[in-house]
Tab-separated table of C-alpha atoms in Angstrom:
chain	number	residue	atom	x	y	z
V	19	MET	CA	-46.814	-6.126	12.794
V	20	PRO	CA	-48.196	-9.183	10.922
V	21	VAL	CA	-45.717	-11.400	9.101
V	22	ALA	CA	-46.925	-10.322	5.672
V	23	ALA	CA	-46.395	-6.657	6.487
V	24	ARG	CA	-42.933	-7.276	7.978
V	25	THR	CA	-41.843	-9.230	4.949
V	26	LEU	CA	-43.156	-6.550	2.569
V	27	ALA	CA	-41.109	-4.091	4.642
V	28	PHE	CA	-37.967	-6.145	4.365
V	29	ALA	CA	-38.462	-6.329	0.640
V	30	ALA	CA	-38.945	-2.568	0.478
V	31	VAL	CA	-35.748	-1.900	2.441
V	32	ILE	CA	-33.850	-4.263	0.183
V	33	ALA	CA	-35.316	-2.426	-2.934
V	34	THR	CA	-34.412	0.839	-1.352
V	35	LEU	CA	-30.835	-0.188	-0.503
V	36	SER	CA	-30.348	-1.731	-3.945
V	37	SER	CA	-31.681	1.361	-5.857
V	38	LEU	CA	-29.397	3.771	-3.966
V	39	ALA	CA	-26.224	1.779	-3.644
V	40	PRO	CA	-24.896	1.122	-7.131
V	41	TRP	CA	-24.773	4.588	-8.588
V	42	GLY	CA	-25.939	7.091	-5.829
V	43	GLY	CA	-24.245	5.623	-2.663
V	44	ALA	CA	-20.782	5.693	-4.045
V	45	ARG	CA	-21.079	9.366	-4.999
V	46	ALA	CA	-22.384	10.213	-1.400
V	47	GLN	CA	-19.415	8.547	0.160
V	48	GLY	CA	-15.784	9.718	0.306
V	49	ALA	CA	-13.443	8.147	-2.304
V	50	GLY	CA	-11.841	5.925	0.239
V	51	ASP	CA	-15.242	4.534	1.488
V	52	ALA	CA	-16.362	3.893	-2.208
V	53	ALA	CA	-13.057	2.157	-2.965
V	54	ALA	CA	-13.315	-0.012	0.173
V	55	ALA	CA	-17.009	-0.772	-0.781
V	56	ALA	CA	-16.072	-1.725	-4.336
V	57	ASP	CA	-13.279	-3.996	-2.981
V	58	VAL	CA	-15.752	-5.876	-0.731
V	59	MET	CA	-18.102	-6.396	-3.783
V	60	ALA	CA	-15.341	-7.389	-6.130
V	61	PRO	CA	-16.502	-10.645	-7.870
V	62	GLY	CA	-13.850	-12.878	-6.261
V	63	ARG	CA	-14.420	-11.351	-2.959
V	64	ILE	CA	-18.133	-12.015	-3.216
V	65	GLU	CA	-17.633	-15.807	-3.721
V	66	GLU	CA	-15.151	-15.856	-1.000
V	67	GLN	CA	-17.472	-14.226	1.493
V	68	LEU	CA	-20.425	-16.394	0.495
V	69	LYS	CA	-18.482	-19.498	1.355
V	70	ALA	CA	-17.938	-18.146	4.702
V	71	GLN	CA	-21.773	-17.757	5.311
V	72	ASP	CA	-24.142	-20.422	6.686
V	73	PRO	CA	-24.958	-22.648	3.599
V	74	ALA	CA	-28.586	-22.842	4.497
V	75	THR	CA	-28.830	-19.007	4.624
V	76	VAL	CA	-27.057	-18.631	1.366
V	77	ALA	CA	-29.451	-21.101	-0.236
V	78	ALA	CA	-32.366	-19.233	1.062
V	79	ALA	CA	-30.816	-16.041	-0.208
V	80	ARG	CA	-30.294	-17.480	-3.637
V	81	VAL	CA	-33.948	-18.504	-3.888
V	82	PHE	CA	-35.214	-15.118	-2.846
V	83	ALA	CA	-32.657	-13.260	-4.931
V	84	LYS	CA	-33.711	-15.287	-8.056
V	85	SER	CA	-37.311	-14.417	-7.599
V	86	TYR	CA	-36.362	-10.782	-6.679
V	87	ASN	CA	-34.923	-10.635	-10.285
V	88	MET	CA	-31.860	-8.251	-9.769
V	89	SER	CA	-31.203	-8.234	-13.440
V	90	GLY	CA	-34.752	-7.033	-14.165
V	91	MET	CA	-34.335	-4.385	-11.537
V	92	VAL	CA	-31.215	-3.133	-13.077
V	93	GLN	CA	-33.044	-3.292	-16.581
V	94	LYS	CA	-35.942	-1.178	-15.208
V	95	SER	CA	-33.298	1.292	-14.066
V	96	ALA	CA	-31.772	1.306	-17.500
V	97	PRO	CA	-33.338	4.697	-18.648
V	98	PHE	CA	-31.869	6.505	-15.554
V	99	LEU	CA	-28.473	4.760	-16.116
V	100	VAL	CA	-28.379	5.564	-19.743
V	101	GLN	CA	-29.131	9.219	-18.976
V	102	SER	CA	-26.368	9.341	-16.290
V	103	VAL	CA	-23.776	7.424	-18.377
V	104	ASP	CA	-24.405	9.457	-21.457
V	105	HIS	CA	-24.175	12.813	-19.587
V	106	GLU	CA	-20.913	11.729	-17.848
V	107	VAL	CA	-19.415	10.582	-21.141
V	108	ARG	CA	-20.246	13.788	-23.015
V	109	THR	CA	-19.054	15.963	-20.071
V	110	LYS	CA	-15.696	14.296	-19.920
V	111	ASN	CA	-15.294	13.976	-23.744
V	112	PRO	CA	-16.477	17.169	-25.289
V	113	GLY	CA	-15.427	16.174	-28.825
V	114	ILE	CA	-17.405	12.959	-28.872
V	115	THR	CA	-19.952	12.533	-31.582
V	116	ASP	CA	-23.617	11.432	-31.051
V	117	ASP	CA	-22.903	8.057	-32.641
V	118	GLN	CA	-19.832	7.567	-30.498
V	119	ALA	CA	-21.728	8.428	-27.356
V	120	GLN	CA	-24.501	6.058	-28.359
V	121	ALA	CA	-22.016	3.271	-29.211
V	122	PHE	CA	-20.487	3.731	-25.680
V	123	VAL	CA	-23.852	3.578	-23.851
V	124	SER	CA	-24.789	0.345	-26.071
V	125	ALA	CA	-21.537	-1.265	-24.977
V	126	PHE	CA	-22.056	-0.244	-21.436
V	127	LEU	CA	-25.617	-1.752	-21.330
V	128	ALA	CA	-24.319	-4.958	-23.073
V	129	ASN	CA	-21.574	-5.465	-20.346
V	130	LEU	CA	-23.870	-4.524	-17.565
V	131	PHE	CA	-26.763	-6.998	-18.482
V	132	GLU	CA	-25.010	-9.711	-20.413
V	133	ASP	CA	-21.442	-9.942	-18.799
V	134	ASN	CA	-22.224	-8.888	-15.296
V	135	GLY	CA	-25.674	-10.309	-14.630
V	136	ARG	CA	-24.276	-13.188	-12.549
V	137	THR	CA	-22.004	-10.767	-10.478
V	138	LEU	CA	-25.080	-8.527	-9.634
V	139	GLU	CA	-27.032	-11.664	-8.699
V	140	GLU	CA	-24.166	-12.904	-6.326
V	141	ALA	CA	-23.827	-9.437	-4.849
V	142	ALA	CA	-27.554	-9.581	-4.039
V	143	VAL	CA	-27.212	-12.882	-2.383
V	144	LEU	CA	-24.216	-11.676	-0.309
V	145	THR	CA	-26.159	-8.537	0.652
V	146	LEU	CA	-29.205	-10.572	1.687
V	147	THR	CA	-27.058	-13.064	3.842
V	148	GLU	CA	-25.466	-10.024	5.560
V	149	ILE	CA	-28.827	-8.303	6.318
V	150	MET	CA	-31.348	-11.219	6.763
V	151	ASN	CA	-31.212	-14.464	8.586
V	152	LYS	CA	-32.580	-17.687	7.288
V	153	ASP	CA	-35.916	-17.450	9.071
V	154	GLU	CA	-36.431	-13.932	7.666
V	155	LEU	CA	-35.532	-15.107	4.165
V	156	ASP	CA	-37.902	-18.084	4.392
V	157	ALA	CA	-40.542	-15.694	5.442
V	158	LEU	CA	-39.898	-13.572	2.411
V	159	ILE	CA	-40.088	-16.647	0.165
V	160	GLN	CA	-43.342	-17.740	1.706
V	161	PHE	CA	-44.741	-14.202	1.419
V	162	GLN	CA	-43.797	-13.937	-2.282
V	163	SER	CA	-45.712	-17.199	-2.969
V	164	THR	CA	-48.999	-15.478	-1.922
V	165	PRO	CA	-50.862	-13.317	-4.371
V	166	VAL	CA	-50.252	-10.119	-2.612
V	167	GLY	CA	-46.595	-10.985	-2.099
V	168	ALA	CA	-46.043	-11.860	-5.705
V	169	SER	CA	-47.807	-8.749	-6.784
V	170	ALA	CA	-45.795	-6.488	-4.370
V	171	LEU	CA	-42.474	-8.086	-5.411
V	172	LYS	CA	-43.178	-7.693	-9.090
V	173	LYS	CA	-43.400	-4.001	-8.402
V	174	MET	CA	-39.950	-3.734	-6.585
V	175	PRO	CA	-37.675	-3.320	-9.694
V	176	THR	CA	-39.999	-0.444	-10.654
V	177	LEU	CA	-39.854	0.881	-7.074
V	178	SER	CA	-36.101	0.558	-7.149
V	179	ALA	CA	-35.605	2.536	-10.445
V	180	ARG	CA	-37.913	5.254	-9.269
V	181	LEU	CA	-36.157	5.500	-5.883
V	182	ALA	CA	-32.804	5.884	-7.723
V	183	GLN	CA	-34.080	8.860	-9.375
V	184	ILE	CA	-34.268	10.572	-6.020
V	185	MET	CA	-30.397	10.697	-5.838
V	186	PRO	CA	-30.110	13.788	-8.171
V	187	LEU	CA	-32.481	15.596	-5.810
V	188	MET	CA	-30.259	14.608	-2.960
V	189	GLN	CA	-27.048	15.905	-4.607
V	190	THR	CA	-28.585	18.972	-6.023
V	191	TYR	CA	-31.161	20.245	-3.420
V	192	VAL	CA	-31.345	18.197	-0.170
V	193	VAL	CA	-27.687	17.936	0.700
V	194	PRO	CA	-27.003	21.700	-0.190
V	195	GLN	CA	-29.954	22.964	1.847
V	196	ALA	CA	-28.906	20.830	4.849
V	197	MET	CA	-25.378	22.222	4.658
V	198	LYS	CA	-26.621	25.802	4.409
V	199	ALA	CA	-28.999	25.181	7.407
V	200	ALA	CA	-26.116	23.741	9.475
V	201	GLN	CA	-23.898	26.744	8.466
V	202	ALA	CA	-26.524	29.208	9.506
V	203	GLN	CA	-26.973	27.448	12.799
V	204	MET	CA	-23.319	27.568	13.508
V	205	ARG	CA	-23.227	31.201	12.554
V	206	LYS	CA	-25.997	31.815	15.199
V	207	ASP	CA	-23.682	30.188	17.692
V	208	GLY	CA	-20.790	32.541	16.652
V	209	VAL	CA	-18.870	29.971	14.628
V	210	GLU	CA	-18.340	30.646	10.850
V	211	VAL	CA	-17.970	27.454	8.876
V	212	LYS	CA	-17.100	27.496	5.131
V	213	ILE	CA	-18.910	25.085	2.895
């Protein structure tokens, strides 16, 4: 596979993982797994873990993460996030007014983009250093400096936001269908499994 194709594939993997992890991945995991993942990505822990990484790899990850525009990716996902947060707030607070729900969502977005933008970027850097080595990150940086690479990477936030919208399909259709199929297979083998 040519270097350009490999680096684009790496970028697509990062986009996919980033899109699924923040709001979809935790729901798919058990409560203990989600809590452990949240602890690993706690702001103080991120800094601590970055200090333990190779400084040259961290520096390359910072360059790539900055150009990857994690904040922009999250902002492109905002409509999906707003819909999800609004639904959750209204479901858990049946007496809330429309104005109150909108005020909550506005406060949520302000905190997400303004107060926690740096945390998101640092989490992206940590994730990059755990998945990529320095040579791979350098190749990504070199690729994004080409016209094709720059064009592809500009589309990654949109791709991430669109991929995040797949999670409801996973939760409402794909996982239940897979569970029913597994149950039917077990039934054929003479074992009744309740789901």
